PDB file of C-alpha atoms in Angstrom:
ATOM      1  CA  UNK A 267     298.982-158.235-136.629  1.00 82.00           C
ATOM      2  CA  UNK A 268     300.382-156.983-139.984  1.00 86.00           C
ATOM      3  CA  UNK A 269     302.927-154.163-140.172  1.00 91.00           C
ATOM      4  CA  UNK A 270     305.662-153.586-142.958  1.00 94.00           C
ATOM      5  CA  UNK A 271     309.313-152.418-142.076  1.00 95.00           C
ATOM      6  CA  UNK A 272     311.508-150.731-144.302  1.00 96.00           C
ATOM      7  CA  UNK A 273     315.031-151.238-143.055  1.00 94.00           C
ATOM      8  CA  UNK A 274     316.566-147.965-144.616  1.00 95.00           C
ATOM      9  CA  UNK A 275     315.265-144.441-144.292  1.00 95.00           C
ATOM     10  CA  UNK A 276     317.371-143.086-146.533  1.00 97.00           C
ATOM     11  CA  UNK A 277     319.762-144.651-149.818  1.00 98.00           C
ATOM     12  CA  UNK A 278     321.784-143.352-151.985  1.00 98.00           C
ATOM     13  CA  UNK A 279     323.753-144.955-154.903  1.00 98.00           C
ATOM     14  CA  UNK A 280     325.479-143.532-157.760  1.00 98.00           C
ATOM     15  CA  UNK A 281     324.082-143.526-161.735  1.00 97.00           C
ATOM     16  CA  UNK A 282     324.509-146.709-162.952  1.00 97.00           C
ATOM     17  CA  UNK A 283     324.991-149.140-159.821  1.00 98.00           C
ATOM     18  CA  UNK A 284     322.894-151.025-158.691  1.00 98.00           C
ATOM     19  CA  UNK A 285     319.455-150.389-156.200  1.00 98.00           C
ATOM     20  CA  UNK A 286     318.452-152.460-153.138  1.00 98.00           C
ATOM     21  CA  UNK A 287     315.387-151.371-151.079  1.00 98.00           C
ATOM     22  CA  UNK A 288     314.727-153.539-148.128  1.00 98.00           C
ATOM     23  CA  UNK A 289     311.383-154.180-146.473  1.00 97.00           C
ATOM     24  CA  UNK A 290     310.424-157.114-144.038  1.00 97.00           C
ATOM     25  CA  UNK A 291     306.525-157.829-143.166  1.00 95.00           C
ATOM     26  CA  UNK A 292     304.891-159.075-140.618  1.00 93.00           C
ATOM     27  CA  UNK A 293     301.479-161.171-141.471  1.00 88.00           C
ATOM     28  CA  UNK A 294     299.581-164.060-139.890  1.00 80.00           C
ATOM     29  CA  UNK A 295     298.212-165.355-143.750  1.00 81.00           C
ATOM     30  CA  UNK A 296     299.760-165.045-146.883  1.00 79.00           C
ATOM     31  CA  UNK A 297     300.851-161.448-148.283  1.00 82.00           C
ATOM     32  CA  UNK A 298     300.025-159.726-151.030  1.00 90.00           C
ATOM     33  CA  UNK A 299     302.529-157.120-151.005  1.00 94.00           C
ATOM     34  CA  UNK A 300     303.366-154.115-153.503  1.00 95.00           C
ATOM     35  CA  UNK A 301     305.825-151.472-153.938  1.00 97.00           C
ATOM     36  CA  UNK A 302     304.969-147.919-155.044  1.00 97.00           C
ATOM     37  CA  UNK A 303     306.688-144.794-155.737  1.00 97.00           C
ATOM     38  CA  UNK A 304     306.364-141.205-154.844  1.00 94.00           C
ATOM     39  CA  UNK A 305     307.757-138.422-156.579  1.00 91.00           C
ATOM     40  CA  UNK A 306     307.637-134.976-154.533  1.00 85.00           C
ATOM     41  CA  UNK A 307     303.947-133.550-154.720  1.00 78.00           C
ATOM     42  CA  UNK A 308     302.502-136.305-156.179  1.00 82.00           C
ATOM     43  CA  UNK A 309     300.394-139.244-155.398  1.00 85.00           C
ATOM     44  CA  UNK A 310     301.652-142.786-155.243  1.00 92.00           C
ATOM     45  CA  UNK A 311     302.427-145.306-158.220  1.00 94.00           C
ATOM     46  CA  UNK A 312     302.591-148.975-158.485  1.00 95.00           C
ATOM     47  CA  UNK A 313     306.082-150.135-159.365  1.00 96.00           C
ATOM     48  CA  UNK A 314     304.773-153.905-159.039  1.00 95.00           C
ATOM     49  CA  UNK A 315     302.814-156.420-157.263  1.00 93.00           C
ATOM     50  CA  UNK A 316     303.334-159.834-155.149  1.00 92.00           C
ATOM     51  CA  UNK A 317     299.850-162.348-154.977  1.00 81.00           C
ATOM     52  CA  UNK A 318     302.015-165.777-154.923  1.00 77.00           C
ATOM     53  CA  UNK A 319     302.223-166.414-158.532  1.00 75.00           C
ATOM     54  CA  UNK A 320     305.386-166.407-158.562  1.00 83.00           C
ATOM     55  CA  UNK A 321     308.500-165.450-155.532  1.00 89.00           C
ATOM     56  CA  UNK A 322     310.449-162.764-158.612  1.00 94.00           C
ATOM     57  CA  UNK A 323     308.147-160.274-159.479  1.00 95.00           C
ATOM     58  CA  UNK A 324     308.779-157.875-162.623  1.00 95.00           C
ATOM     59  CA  UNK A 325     307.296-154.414-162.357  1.00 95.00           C
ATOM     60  CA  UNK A 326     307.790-151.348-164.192  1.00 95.00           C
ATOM     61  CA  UNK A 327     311.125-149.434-165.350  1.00 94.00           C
ATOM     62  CA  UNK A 328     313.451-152.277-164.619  1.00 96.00           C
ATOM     63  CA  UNK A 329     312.968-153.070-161.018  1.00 97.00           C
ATOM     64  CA  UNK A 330     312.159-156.170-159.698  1.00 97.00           C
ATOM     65  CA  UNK A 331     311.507-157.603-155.976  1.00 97.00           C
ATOM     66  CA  UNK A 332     311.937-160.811-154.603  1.00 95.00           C
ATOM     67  CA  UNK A 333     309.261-162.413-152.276  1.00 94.00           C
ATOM     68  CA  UNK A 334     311.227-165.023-149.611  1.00 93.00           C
ATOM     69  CA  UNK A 335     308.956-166.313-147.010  1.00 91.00           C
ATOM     70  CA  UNK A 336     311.557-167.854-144.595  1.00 92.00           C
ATOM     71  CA  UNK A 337     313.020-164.423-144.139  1.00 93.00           C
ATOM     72  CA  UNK A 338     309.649-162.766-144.339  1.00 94.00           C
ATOM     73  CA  UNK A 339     311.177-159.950-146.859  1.00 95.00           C
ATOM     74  CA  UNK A 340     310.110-157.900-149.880  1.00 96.00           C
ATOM     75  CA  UNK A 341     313.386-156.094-151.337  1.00 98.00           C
ATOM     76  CA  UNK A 342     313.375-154.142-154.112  1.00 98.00           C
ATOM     77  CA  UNK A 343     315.893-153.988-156.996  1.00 98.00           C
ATOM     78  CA  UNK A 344     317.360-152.258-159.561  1.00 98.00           C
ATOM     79  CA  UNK A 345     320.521-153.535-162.003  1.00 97.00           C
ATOM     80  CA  UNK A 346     321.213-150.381-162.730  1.00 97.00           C
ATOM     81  CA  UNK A 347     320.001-146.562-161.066  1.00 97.00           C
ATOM     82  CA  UNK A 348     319.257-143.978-163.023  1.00 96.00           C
ATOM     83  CA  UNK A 349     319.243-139.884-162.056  1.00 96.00           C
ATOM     84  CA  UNK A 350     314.866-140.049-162.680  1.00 95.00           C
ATOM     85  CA  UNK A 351     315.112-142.941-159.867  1.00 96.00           C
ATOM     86  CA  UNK A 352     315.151-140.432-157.366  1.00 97.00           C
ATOM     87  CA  UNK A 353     312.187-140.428-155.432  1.00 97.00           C
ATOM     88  CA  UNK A 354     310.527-142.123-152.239  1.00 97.00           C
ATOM     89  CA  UNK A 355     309.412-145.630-152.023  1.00 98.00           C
ATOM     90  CA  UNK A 356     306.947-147.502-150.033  1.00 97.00           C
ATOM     91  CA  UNK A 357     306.718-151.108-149.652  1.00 97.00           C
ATOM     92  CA  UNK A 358     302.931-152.189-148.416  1.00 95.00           C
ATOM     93  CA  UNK A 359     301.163-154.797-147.763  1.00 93.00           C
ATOM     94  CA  UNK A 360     297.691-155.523-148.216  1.00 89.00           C
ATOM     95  CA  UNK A 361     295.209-157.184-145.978  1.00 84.00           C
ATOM     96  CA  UNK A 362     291.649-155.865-146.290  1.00 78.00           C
ATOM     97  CA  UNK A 363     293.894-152.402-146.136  1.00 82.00           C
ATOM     98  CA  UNK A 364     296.883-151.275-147.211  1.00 89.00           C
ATOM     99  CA  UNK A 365     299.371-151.288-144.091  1.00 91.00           C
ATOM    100  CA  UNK A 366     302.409-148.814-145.051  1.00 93.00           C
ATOM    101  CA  UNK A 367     306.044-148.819-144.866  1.00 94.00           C
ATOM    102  CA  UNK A 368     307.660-145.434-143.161  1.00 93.00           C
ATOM    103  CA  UNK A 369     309.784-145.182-147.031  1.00 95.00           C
ATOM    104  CA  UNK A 370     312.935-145.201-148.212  1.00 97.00           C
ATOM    105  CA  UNK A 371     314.264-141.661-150.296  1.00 97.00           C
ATOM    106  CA  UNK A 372     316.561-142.732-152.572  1.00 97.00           C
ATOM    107  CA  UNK A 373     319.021-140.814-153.861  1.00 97.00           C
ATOM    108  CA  UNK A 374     320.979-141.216-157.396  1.00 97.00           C
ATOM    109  CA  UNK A 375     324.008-139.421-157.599  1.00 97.00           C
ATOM    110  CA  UNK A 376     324.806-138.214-161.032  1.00 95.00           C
TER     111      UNK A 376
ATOM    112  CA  UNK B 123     291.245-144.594-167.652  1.00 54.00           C
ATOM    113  CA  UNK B 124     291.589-140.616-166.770  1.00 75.00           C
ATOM    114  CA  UNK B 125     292.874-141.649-162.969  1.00 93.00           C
ATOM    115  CA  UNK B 126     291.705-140.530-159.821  1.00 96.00           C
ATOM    116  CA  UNK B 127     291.549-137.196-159.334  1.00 96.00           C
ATOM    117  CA  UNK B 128     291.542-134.804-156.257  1.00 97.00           C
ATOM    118  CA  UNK B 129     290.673-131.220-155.697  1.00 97.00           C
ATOM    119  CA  UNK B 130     291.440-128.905-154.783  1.00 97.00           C
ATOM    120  CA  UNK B 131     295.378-129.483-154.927  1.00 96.00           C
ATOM    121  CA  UNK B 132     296.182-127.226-152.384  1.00 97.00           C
ATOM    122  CA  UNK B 133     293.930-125.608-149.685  1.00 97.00           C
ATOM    123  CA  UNK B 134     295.352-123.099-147.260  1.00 97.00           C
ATOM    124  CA  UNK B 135     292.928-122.154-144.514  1.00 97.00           C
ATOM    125  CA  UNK B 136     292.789-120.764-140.629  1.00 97.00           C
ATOM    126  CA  UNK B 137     292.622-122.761-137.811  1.00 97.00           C
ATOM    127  CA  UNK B 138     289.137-123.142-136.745  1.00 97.00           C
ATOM    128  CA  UNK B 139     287.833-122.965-140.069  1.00 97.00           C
ATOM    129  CA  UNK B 140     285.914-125.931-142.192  1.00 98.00           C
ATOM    130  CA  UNK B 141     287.620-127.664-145.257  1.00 98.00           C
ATOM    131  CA  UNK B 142     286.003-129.659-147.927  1.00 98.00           C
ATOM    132  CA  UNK B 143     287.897-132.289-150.381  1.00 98.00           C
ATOM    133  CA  UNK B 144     286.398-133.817-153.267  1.00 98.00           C
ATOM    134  CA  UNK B 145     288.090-137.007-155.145  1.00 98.00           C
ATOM    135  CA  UNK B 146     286.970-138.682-157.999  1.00 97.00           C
ATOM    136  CA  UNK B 147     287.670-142.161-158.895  1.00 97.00           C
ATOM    137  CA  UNK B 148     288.200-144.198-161.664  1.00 95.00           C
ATOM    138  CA  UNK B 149     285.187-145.079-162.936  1.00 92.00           C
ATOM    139  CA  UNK B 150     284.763-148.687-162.660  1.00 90.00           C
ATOM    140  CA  UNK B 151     286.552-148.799-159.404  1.00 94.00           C
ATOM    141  CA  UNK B 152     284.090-149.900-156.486  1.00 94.00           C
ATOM    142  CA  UNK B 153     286.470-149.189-153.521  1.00 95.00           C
ATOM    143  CA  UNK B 154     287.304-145.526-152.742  1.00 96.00           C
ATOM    144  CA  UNK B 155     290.228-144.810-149.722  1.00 96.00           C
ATOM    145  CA  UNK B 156     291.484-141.900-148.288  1.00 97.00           C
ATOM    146  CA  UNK B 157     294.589-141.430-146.697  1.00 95.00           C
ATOM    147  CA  UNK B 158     296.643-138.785-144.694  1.00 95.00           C
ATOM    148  CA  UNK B 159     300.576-138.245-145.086  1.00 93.00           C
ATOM    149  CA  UNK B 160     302.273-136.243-143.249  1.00 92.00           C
ATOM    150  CA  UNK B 161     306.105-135.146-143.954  1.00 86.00           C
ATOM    151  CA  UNK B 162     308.711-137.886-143.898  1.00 82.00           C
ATOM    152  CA  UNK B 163     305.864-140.529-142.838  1.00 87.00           C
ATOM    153  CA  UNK B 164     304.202-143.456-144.910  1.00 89.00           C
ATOM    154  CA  UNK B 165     300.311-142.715-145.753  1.00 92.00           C
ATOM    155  CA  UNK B 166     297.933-143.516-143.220  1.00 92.00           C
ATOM    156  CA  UNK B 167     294.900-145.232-143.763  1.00 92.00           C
ATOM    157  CA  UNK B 168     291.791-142.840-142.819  1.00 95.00           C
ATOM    158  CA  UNK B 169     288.845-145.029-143.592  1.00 95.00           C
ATOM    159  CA  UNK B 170     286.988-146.272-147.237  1.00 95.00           C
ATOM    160  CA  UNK B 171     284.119-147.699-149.195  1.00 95.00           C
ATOM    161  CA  UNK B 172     282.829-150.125-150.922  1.00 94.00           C
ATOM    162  CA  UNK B 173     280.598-148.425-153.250  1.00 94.00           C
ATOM    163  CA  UNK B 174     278.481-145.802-151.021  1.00 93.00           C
ATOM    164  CA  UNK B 175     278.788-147.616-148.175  1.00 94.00           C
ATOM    165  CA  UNK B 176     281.901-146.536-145.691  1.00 94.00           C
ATOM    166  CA  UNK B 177     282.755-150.103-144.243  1.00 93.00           C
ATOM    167  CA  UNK B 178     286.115-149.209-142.073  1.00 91.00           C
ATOM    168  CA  UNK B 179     287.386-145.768-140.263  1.00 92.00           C
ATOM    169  CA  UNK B 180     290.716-145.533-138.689  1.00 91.00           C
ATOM    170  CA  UNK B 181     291.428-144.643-134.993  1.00 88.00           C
ATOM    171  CA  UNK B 182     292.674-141.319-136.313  1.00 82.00           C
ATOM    172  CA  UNK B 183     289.804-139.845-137.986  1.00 85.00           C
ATOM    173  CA  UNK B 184     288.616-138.080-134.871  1.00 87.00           C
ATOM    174  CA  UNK B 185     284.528-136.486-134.805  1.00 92.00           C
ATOM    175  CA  UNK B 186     286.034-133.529-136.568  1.00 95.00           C
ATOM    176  CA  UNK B 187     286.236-135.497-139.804  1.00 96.00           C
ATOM    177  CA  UNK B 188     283.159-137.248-141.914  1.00 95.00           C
ATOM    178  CA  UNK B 189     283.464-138.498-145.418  1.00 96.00           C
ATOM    179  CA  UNK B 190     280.976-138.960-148.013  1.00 96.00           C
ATOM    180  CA  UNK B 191     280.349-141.027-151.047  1.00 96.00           C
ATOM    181  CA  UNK B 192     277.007-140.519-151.870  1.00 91.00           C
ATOM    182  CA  UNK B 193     276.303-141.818-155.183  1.00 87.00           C
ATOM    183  CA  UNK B 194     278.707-144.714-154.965  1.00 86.00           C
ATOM    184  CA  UNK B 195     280.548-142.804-157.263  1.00 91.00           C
ATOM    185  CA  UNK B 196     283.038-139.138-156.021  1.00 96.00           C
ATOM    186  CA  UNK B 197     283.924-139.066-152.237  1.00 98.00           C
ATOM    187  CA  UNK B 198     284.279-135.761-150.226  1.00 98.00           C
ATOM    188  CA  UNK B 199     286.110-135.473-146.756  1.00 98.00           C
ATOM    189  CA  UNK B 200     285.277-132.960-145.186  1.00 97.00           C
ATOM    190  CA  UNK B 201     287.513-131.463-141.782  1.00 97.00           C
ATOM    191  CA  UNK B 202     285.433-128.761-139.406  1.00 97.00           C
ATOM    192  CA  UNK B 203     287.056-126.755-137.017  1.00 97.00           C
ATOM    193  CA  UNK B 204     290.550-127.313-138.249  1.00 97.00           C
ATOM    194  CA  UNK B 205     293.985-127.240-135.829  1.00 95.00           C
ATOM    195  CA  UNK B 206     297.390-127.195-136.842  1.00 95.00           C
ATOM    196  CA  UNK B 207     298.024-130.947-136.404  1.00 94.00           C
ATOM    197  CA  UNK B 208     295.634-131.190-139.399  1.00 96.00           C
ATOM    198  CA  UNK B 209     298.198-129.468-142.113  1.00 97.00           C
ATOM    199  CA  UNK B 210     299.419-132.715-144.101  1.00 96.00           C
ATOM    200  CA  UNK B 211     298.673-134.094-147.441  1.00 95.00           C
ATOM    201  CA  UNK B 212     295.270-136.202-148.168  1.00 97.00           C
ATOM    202  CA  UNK B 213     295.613-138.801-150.589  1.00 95.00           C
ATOM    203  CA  UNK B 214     292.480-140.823-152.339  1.00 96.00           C
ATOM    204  CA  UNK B 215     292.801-144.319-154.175  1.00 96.00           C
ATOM    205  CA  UNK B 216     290.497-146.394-155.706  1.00 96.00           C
ATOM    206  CA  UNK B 217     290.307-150.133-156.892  1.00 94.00           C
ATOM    207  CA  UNK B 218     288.317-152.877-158.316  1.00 92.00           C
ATOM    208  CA  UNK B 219     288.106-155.041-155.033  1.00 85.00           C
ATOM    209  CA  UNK B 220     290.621-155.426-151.746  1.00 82.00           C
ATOM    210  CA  UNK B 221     293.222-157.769-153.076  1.00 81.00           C
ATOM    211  CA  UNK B 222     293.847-155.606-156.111  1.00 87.00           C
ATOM    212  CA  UNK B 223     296.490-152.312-156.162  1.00 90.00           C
ATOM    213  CA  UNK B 224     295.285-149.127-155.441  1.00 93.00           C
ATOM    214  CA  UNK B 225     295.757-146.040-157.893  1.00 95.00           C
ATOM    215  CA  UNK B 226     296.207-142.630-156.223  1.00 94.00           C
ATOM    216  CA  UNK B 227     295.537-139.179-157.067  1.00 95.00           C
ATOM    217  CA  UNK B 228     298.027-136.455-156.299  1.00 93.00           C
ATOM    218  CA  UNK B 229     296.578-135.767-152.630  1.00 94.00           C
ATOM    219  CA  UNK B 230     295.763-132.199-151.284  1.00 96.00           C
ATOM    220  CA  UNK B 231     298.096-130.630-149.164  1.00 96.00           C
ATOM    221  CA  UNK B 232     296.468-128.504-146.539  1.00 97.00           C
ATOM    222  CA  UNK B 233     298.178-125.954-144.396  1.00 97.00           C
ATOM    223  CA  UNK B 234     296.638-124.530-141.477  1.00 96.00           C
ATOM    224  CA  UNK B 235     297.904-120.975-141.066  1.00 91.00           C
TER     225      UNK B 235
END
């Protein structure tokens, strides 16, 4: 069965430290995994992808998530929040159809 | 690349009454999705196609709902006799293929007075 887990309903970090998002998966093959980003009232954006290139993926405005197999994780990261970092994120994965995380809202406090 | 696109944005309506959502996807994207969120929740998969033809539905699209893509091209879902457990945002994506990401529209909220 595949299902995605995102450890933290809720984070908040102040601007300019640093961003962890944490998601586990569950999959019987090999993932191909994304994160994507709300902001309120709108649809969903890709932030970046995982298709086992490569385990440190780069995606867009500075974040960056690692792929480890032996823990079965997906965490996103960010050096450095900033306040327009504020939003909700969703890890998925991807088999045939995309299988949601409940989110994380992150806060950035100014 | 304009982007997917959904209309209307917002649809308020009475219970009982039929709704009608149109979403257009990129153009060169074969694979159309649509998806229900509801507040605080991840989005749920509803059903999709490949081309014109719907290959999956989800569990939770009960006999109220029926989608469309005719032309292989726009989708419409369509919602008769709507209840309150309806109200929640409907998003669409589209993609080239399964294994690639999917690119969203902005969803239509409905409320169900």
């Amino acid at each position: 069965a595949q299902s995605v887990t995102q450890l933290d309903s809720h984070v908040s970090v102040s601007e300019g430290t640093p961003v962890l998002l944490r998601c586990n998966y569950s999959s019987s093959y090999s993932p191909s995994l994304f994160w994507y980003v709300q902001h309120p009232n709108k649809g969903l954006q890709l932030l970046l992808k995982y298709t086992s290139a490569a385990t440190l993926v780069k995606g867009i405005n500075g974040f960056e998530a690692e792929f480890k197999k032996s823990e079965t994780s997906f965490h996103l990261t960010k050096p450095s929040a900033h306040m327009s970092d504020a939003a909700e994120y969703f890890c998925v994965l991807n088999f045939n159809k995309f299988y949601f995380g409940s989110g994380t809202k992150l806060n950035v406090k100014p | 690349d304009t982007g997917v696109s959904q209309d209307p944005r917002h649809k308020i309506t009475k219970r009982g009454q039929n709704v009608t959502f149109r979403c257009d996807p990129i153009s060169e994207h074969n694979r159309l999705y649509w998806y229900r969120q509801t507040l605080g929740q991840g989005p749920e998969f509803l059903t999709y196609f490949q081309n014109e033809a719907q290959l999956e539905k989800s569990r939770l699209l009960s006999d109220r709902f029926s989608a469309e893509r005719p032309k292989g091209s726009f989708s419409t879902l369509e919602i008769q006799r709507t209840e309150q457990g309806d109200s929640a945002m409907y998003l669409c994506a589209s993609s080239w293929g399964g294994d690639q990401p999917q690119h969203f529209g902005d969803g239509t909220r409905l409320s169900i007075l």
